[in-house]
mmCIF file of C-alpha atoms in Angstrom:
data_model
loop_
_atom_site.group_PDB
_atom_site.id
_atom_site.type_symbol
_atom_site.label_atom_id
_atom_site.label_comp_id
_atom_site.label_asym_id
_atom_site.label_seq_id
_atom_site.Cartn_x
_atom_site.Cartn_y
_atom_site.Cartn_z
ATOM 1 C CA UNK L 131 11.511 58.196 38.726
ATOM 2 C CA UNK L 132 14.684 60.184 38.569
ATOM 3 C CA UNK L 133 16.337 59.045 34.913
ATOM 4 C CA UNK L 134 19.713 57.109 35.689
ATOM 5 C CA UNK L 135 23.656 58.129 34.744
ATOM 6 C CA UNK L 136 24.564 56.925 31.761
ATOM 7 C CA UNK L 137 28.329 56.149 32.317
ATOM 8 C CA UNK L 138 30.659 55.473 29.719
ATOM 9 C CA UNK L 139 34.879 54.367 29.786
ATOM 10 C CA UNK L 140 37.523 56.917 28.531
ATOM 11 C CA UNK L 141 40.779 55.182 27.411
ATOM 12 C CA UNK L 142 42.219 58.133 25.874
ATOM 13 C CA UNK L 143 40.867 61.697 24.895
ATOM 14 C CA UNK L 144 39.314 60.636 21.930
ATOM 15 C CA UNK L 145 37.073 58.007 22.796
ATOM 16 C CA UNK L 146 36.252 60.545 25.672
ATOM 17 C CA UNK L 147 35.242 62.688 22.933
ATOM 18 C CA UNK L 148 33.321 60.095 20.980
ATOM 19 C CA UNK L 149 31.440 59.068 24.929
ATOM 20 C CA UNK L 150 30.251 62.240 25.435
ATOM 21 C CA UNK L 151 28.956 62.822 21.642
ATOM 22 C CA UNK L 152 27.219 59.124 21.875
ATOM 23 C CA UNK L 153 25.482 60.505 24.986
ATOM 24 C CA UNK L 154 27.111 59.719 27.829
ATOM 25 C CA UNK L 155 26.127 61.909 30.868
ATOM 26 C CA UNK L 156 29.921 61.131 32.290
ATOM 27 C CA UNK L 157 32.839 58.967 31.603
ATOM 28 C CA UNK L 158 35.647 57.512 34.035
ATOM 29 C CA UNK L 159 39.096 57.180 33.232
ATOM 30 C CA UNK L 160 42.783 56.525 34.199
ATOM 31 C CA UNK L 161 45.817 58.597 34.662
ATOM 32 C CA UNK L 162 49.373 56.775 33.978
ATOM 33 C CA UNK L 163 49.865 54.906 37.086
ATOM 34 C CA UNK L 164 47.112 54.156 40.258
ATOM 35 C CA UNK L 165 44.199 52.763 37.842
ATOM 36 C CA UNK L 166 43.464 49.331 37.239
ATOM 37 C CA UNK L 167 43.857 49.639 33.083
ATOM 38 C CA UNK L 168 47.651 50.076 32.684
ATOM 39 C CA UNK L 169 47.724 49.479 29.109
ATOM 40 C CA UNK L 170 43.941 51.485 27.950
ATOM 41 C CA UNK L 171 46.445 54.800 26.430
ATOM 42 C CA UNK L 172 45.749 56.451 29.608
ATOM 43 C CA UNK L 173 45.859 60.237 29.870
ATOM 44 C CA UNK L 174 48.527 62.663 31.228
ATOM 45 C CA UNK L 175 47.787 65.700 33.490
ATOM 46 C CA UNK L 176 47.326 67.809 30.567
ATOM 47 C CA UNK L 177 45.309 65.395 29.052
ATOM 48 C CA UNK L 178 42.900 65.209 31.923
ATOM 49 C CA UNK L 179 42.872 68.799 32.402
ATOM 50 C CA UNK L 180 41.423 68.767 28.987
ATOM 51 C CA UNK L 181 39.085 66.102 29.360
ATOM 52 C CA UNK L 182 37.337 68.074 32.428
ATOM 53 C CA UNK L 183 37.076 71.108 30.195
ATOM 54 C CA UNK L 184 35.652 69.445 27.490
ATOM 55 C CA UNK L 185 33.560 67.330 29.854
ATOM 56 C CA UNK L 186 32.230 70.935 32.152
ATOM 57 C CA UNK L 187 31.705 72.694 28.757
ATOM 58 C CA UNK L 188 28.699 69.956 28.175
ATOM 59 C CA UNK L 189 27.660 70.251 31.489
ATOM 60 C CA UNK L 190 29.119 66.717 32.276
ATOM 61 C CA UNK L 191 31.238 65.143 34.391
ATOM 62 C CA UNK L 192 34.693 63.282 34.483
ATOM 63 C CA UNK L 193 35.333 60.342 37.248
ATOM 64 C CA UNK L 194 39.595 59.168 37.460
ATOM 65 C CA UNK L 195 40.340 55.884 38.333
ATOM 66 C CA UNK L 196 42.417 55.656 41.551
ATOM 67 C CA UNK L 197 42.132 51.902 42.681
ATOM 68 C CA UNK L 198 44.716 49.551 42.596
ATOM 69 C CA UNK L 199 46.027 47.556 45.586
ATOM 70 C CA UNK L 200 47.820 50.755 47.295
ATOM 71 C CA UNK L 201 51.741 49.572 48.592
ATOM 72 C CA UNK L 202 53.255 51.880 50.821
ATOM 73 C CA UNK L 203 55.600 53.497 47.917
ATOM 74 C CA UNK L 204 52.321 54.890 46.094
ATOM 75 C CA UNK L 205 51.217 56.991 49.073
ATOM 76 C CA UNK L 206 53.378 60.128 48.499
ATOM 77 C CA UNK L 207 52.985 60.182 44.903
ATOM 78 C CA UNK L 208 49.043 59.476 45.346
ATOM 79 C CA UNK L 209 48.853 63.057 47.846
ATOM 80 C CA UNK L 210 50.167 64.912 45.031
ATOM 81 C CA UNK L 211 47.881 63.371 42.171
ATOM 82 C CA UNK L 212 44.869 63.732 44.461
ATOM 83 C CA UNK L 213 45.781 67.738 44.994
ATOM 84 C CA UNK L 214 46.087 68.225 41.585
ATOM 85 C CA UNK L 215 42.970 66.887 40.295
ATOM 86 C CA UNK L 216 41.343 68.582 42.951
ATOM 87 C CA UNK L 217 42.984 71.563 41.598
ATOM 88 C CA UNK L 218 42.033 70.852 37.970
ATOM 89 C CA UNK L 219 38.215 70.172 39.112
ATOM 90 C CA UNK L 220 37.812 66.574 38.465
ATOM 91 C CA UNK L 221 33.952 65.255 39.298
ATOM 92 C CA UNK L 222 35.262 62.516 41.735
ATOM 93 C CA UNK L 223 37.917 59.970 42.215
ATOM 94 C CA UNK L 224 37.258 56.335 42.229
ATOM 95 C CA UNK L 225 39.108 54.359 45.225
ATOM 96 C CA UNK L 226 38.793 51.008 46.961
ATOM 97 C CA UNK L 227 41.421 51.031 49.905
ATOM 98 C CA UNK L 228 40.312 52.698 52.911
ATOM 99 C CA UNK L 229 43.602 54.217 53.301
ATOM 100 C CA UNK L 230 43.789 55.467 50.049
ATOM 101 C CA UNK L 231 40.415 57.063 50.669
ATOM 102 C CA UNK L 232 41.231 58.409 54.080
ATOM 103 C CA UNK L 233 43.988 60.300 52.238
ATOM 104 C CA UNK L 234 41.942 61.734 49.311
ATOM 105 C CA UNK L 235 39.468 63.073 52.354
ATOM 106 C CA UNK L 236 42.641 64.385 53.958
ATOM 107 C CA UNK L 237 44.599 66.605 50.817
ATOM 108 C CA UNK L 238 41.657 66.884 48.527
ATOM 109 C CA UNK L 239 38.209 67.496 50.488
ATOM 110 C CA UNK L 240 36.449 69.424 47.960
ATOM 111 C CA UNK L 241 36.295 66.024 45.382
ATOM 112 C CA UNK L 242 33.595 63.538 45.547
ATOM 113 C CA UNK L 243 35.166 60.053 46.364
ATOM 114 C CA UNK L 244 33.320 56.775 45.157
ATOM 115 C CA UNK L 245 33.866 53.410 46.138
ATOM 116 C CA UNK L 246 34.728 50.879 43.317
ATOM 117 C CA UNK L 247 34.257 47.756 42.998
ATOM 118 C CA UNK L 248 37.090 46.837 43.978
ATOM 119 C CA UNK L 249 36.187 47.667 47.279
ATOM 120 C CA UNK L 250 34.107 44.226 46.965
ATOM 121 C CA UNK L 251 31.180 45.726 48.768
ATOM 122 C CA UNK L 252 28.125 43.296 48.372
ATOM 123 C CA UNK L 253 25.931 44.219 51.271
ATOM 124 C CA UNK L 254 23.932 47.634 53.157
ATOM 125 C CA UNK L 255 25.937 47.813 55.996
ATOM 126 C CA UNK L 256 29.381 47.968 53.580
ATOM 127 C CA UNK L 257 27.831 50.606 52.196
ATOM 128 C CA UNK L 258 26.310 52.524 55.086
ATOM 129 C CA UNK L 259 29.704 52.393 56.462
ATOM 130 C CA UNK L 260 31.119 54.326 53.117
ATOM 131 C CA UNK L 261 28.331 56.838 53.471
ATOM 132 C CA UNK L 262 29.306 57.453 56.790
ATOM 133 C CA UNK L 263 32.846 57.976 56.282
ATOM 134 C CA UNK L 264 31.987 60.603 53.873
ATOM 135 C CA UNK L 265 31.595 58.805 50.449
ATOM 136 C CA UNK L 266 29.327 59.833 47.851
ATOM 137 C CA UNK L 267 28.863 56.477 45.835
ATOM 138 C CA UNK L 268 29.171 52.865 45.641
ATOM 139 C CA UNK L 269 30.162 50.919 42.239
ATOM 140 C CA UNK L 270 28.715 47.357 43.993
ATOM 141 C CA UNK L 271 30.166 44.242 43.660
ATOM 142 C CA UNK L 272 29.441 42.670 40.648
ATOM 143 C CA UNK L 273 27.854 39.421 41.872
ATOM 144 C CA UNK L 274 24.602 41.193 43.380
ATOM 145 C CA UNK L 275 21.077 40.451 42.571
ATOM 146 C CA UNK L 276 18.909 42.863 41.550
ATOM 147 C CA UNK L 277 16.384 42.097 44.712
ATOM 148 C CA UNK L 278 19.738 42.789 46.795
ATOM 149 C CA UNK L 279 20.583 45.916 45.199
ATOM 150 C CA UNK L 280 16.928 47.025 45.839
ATOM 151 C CA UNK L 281 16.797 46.264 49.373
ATOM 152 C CA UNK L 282 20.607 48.392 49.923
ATOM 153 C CA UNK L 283 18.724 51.182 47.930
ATOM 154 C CA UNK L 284 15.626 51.054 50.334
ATOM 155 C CA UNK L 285 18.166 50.579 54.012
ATOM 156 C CA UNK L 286 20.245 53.318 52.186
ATOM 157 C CA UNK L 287 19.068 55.428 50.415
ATOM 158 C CA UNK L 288 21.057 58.742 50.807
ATOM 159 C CA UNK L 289 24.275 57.727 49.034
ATOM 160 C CA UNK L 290 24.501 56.997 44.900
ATOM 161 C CA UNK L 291 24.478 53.052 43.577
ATOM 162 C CA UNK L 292 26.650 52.714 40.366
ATOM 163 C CA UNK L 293 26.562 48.806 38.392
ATOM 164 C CA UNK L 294 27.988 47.720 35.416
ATOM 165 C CA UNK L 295 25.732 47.160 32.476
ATOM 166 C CA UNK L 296 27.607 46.037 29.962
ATOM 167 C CA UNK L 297 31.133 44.335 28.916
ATOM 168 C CA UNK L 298 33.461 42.246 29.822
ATOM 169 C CA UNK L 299 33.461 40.279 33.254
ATOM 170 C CA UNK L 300 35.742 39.041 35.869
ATOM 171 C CA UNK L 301 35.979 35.701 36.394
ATOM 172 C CA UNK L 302 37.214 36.726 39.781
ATOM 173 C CA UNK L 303 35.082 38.068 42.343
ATOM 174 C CA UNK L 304 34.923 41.872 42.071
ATOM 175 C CA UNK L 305 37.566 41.490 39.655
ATOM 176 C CA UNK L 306 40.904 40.614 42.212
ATOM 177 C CA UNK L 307 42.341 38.334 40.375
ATOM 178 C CA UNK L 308 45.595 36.707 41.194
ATOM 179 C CA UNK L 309 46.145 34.485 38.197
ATOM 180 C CA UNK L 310 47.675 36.795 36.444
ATOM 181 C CA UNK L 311 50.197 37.201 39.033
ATOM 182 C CA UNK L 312 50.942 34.030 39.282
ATOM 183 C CA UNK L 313 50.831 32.970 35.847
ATOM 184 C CA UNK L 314 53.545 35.448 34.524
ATOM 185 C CA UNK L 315 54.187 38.045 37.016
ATOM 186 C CA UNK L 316 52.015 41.066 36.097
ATOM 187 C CA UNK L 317 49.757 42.493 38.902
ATOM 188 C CA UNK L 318 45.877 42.608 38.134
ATOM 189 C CA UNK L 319 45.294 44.386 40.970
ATOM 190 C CA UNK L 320 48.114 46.871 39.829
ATOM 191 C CA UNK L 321 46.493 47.360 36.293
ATOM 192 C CA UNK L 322 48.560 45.165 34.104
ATOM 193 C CA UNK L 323 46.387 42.005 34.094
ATOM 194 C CA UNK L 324 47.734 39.672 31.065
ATOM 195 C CA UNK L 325 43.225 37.979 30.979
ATOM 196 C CA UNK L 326 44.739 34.813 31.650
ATOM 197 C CA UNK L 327 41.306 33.672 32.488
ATOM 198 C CA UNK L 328 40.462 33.619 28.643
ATOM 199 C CA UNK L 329 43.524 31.278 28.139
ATOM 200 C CA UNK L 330 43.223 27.495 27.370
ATOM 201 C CA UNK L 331 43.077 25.053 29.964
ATOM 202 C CA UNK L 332 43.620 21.091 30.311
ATOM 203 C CA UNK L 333 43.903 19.381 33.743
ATOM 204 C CA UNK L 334 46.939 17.164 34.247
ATOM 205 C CA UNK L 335 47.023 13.755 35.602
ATOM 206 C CA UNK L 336 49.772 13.821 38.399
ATOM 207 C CA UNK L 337 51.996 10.808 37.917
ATOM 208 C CA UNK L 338 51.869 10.698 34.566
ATOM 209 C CA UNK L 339 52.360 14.446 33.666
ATOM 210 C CA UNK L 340 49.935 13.543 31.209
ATOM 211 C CA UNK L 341 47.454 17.030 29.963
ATOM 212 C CA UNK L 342 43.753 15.909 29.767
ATOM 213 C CA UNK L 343 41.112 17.854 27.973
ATOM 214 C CA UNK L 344 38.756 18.812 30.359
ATOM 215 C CA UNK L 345 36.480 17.499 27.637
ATOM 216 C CA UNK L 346 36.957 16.808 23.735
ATOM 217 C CA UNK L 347 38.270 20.102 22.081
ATOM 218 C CA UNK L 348 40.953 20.507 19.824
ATOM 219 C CA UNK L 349 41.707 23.426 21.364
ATOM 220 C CA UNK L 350 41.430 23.137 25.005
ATOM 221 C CA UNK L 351 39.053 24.106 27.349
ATOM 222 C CA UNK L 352 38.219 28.002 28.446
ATOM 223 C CA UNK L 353 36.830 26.745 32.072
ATOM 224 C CA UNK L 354 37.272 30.653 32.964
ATOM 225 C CA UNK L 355 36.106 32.832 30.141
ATOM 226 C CA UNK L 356 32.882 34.256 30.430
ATOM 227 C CA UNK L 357 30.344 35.689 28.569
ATOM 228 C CA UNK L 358 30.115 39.575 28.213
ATOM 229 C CA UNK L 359 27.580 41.470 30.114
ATOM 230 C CA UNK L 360 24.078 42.777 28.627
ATOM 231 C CA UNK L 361 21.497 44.476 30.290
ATOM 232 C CA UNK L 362 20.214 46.349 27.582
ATOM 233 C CA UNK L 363 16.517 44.305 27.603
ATOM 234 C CA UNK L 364 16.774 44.967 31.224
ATOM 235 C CA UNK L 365 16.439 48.500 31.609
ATOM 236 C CA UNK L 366 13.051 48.101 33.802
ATOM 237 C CA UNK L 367 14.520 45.982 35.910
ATOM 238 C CA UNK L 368 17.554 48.366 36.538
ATOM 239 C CA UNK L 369 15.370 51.168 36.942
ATOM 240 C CA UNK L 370 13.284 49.460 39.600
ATOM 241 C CA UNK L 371 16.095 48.377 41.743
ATOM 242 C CA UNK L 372 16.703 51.902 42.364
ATOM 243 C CA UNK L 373 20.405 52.154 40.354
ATOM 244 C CA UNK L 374 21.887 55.876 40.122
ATOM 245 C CA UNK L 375 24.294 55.073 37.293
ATOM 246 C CA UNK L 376 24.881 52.632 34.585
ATOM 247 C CA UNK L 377 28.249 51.849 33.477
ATOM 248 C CA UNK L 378 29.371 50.355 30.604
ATOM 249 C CA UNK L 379 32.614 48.635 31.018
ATOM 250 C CA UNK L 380 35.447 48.883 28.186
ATOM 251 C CA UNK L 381 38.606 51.388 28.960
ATOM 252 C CA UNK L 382 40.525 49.180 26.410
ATOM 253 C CA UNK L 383 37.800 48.993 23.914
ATOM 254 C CA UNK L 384 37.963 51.404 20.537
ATOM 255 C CA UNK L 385 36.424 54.576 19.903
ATOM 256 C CA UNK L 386 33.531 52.264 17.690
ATOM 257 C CA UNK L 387 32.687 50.307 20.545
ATOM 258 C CA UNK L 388 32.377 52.895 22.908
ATOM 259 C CA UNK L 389 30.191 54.995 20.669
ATOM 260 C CA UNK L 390 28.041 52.535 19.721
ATOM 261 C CA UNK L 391 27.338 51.145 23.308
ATOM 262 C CA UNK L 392 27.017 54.455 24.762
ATOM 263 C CA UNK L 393 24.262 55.672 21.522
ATOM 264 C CA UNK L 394 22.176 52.219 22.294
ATOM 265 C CA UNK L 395 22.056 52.353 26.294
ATOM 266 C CA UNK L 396 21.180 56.604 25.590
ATOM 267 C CA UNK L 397 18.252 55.809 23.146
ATOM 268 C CA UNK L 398 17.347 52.521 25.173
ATOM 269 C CA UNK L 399 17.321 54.921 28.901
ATOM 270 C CA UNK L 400 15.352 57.848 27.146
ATOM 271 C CA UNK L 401 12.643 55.866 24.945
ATOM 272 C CA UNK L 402 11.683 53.880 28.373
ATOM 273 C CA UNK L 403 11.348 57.068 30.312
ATOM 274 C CA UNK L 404 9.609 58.660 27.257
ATOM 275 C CA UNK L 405 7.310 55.755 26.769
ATOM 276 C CA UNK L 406 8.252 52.371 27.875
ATOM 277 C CA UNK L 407 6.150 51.090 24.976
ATOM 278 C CA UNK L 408 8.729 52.090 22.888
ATOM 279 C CA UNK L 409 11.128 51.282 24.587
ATOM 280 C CA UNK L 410 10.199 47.256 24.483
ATOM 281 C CA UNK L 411 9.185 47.875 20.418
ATOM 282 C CA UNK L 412 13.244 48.626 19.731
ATOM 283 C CA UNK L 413 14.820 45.963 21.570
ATOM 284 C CA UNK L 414 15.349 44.079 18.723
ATOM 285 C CA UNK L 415 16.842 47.254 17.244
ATOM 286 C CA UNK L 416 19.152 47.482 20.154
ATOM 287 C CA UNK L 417 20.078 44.108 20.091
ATOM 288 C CA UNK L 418 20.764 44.129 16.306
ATOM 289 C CA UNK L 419 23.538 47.175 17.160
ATOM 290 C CA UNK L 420 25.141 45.676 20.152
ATOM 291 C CA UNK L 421 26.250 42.426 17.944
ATOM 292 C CA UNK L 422 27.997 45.080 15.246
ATOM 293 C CA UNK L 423 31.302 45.456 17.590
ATOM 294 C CA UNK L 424 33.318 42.483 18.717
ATOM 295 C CA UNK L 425 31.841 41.045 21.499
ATOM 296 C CA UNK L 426 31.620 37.537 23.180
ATOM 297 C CA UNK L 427 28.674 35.915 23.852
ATOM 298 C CA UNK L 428 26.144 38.149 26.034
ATOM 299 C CA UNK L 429 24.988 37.182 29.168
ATOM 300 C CA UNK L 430 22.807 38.975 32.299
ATOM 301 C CA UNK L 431 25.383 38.098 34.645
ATOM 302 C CA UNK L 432 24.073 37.866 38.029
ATOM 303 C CA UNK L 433 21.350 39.952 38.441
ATOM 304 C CA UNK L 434 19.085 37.145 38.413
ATOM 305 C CA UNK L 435 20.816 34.446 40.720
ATOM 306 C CA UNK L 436 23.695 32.100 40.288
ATOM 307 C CA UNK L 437 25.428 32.257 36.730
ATOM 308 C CA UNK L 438 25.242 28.702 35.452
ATOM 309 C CA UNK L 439 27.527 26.775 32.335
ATOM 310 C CA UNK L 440 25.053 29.032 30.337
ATOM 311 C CA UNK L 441 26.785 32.463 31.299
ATOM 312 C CA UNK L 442 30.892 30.810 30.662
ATOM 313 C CA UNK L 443 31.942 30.596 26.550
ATOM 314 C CA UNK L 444 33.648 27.318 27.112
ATOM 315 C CA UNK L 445 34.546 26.915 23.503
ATOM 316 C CA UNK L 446 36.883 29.690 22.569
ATOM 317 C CA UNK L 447 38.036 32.442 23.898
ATOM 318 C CA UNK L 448 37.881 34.681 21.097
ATOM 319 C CA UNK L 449 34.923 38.131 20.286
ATOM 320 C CA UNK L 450 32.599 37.488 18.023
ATOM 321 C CA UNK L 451 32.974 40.053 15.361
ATOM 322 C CA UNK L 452 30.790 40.661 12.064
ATOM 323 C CA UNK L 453 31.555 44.050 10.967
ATOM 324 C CA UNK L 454 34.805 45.985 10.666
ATOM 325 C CA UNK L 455 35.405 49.485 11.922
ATOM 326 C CA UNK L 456 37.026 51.198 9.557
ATOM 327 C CA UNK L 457 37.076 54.863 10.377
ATOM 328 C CA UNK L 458 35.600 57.917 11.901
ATOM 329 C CA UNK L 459 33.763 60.438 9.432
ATOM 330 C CA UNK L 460 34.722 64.151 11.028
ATOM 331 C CA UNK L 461 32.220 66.481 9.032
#
């Protein structure tokens, strides 16, 4: 069994730094406009170019984050940032608009181009239709079984399958929300979602104007927050639906959580393929380290059906958090 990508977020250049250290075999980040993370610190040209150097120096790789809902105005601007990450050797760009991709293929051939989830690509034919138009991965849909990810693998195997493993979800499907939009103006699907999905809710009766707990609460009801992703007692299962890369979601998260989460999925991927044994010995160990950062409740998400009331934190919308990060310790 070929060992899997471990793939970790980048907001800025240091928790780059602190991903690849952890053990990350790549990261993916955002430049300052076209990425779905408008507020993560983001990195300039210079930035990137520096990230990619760092990142080739390790032998590893660097993925940029090009896939927001595309308008018309971005086009011209998007040619030029493709050319020049081409021209600074970035790994691959990550798009979901066909156009958008069409274009990279067109100004900057010598880049790999995956698919992200945004594409909202849940089935073997979506994604035998990427590999034929040239692309050299799919980040699936998040609301895939395992047994469905296995049977793409098997109808397709000659193109790269990337899932999340870990972090935050959307409660929207492949994460285009419009809530956000509508609830104060600021695109999700532009990078500047507001989360209004962990907000408090109450329904209203119509004639009365009257707000209603959806049920007793003192402080509302979260009907739309759900529990964060964790696959970490599930690396057999990931391994046997044939998964090329692992990604741990979390551009906005801080340098503590992505060096912890990348360390535990590292040890957790190389003690199963050094002995799986092991492996299934330290999962209490990795579970013990996943609850030090602020997290909300973990869940498996749907890789094994339906989610249920189970896989939702109805009762608050706020990270459980037991530990404070105070610093980092340089030598």
């Amino acid at each position: 069994m070929k060992k899997p990508e471990l793939l970790s977020p980048a907001g800025d250049i240091e928790r780059l730094k602190v991903a690849f250290a952890y053990g990350a075999d790549s990261v993916y980040l955002g430049g300052e406009a076209f990425g779905m993370r408008s507020k993560a610190g983001n990195f300039t040209m210079e930035q990137i170019e520096e990230g990619i150097k760092h990142a080739h120096s390790l032998n590893k790789k660097v993925y940029i984050t090009v896939n927001i809902c595309a308008h018309n105005e971005d086009l011209a601007k998007m040619e030029k940032y493709f050319k020049e990450l081409e021209s600074l050797k970035a790994d691959a760009v990550i798009v979901s608009d066909l156009g958008v991709f069409d274009l990279a293929k067109k100004v900057a051939p010598n880049t790999d181009i995956h698919i992200s989830t945004q594409a909202n690509t849940t089935n073997y034919a979506s994604v035998d239709f990427w590999r034929r138009l040239g692309a050299q991965r799919v980040i699936l849909a998040r609301e895939l079984r395992l047994t469905e990810i296995n049977e793409i693998k098997t109808k397709v195997p000659d193109i790269e399958l990337e899932t999340f493993v870990h972090g935050s979800m959307c409660m929207a499907y492949s994460g285009r929300c419009l809530i956000s939009n509508f609830m104060n103006y600021r695109d999700a699907n532009r990078g500047h979602c507001s989360q209004p999905c962990r907000w408090s809710y109450m329904l209203v009766e119509e004639k009365s104007g009257d707000a209603i707990p959806v049920y007793e609460d003192e402080h509302g009801a979260y009907i739309f927050s759900s529990k964060d992703l964790n696959m970490i007692t599930r690396i057999p299962d990931l391994v046997n639906a044939g998964i090329d890369s692992y990604k741990i979601e979390g551009r906005m998260k801080s340098s503590y959580y992505v060096g912890i989460v990348t360390k535990i999925y590292r040890e957790a991927i190389d003690d199963y393929f050094t002995d799986p044994g092991l492996y299934s010995s330290k999962i209490p160990y990795y579970q013990s380290e996943l609850s030090k950062m602020s997290h909300r409740e973990y869940t498996t998400g749907f890789y094994y059906g339906k989610i249920t009331g189970d896989d939702h934190a109805y009762n608050d919308s706020e990270q459980v958090r037991i530990q404070d990060y105070l610093a980092i310790v340089n030598s």
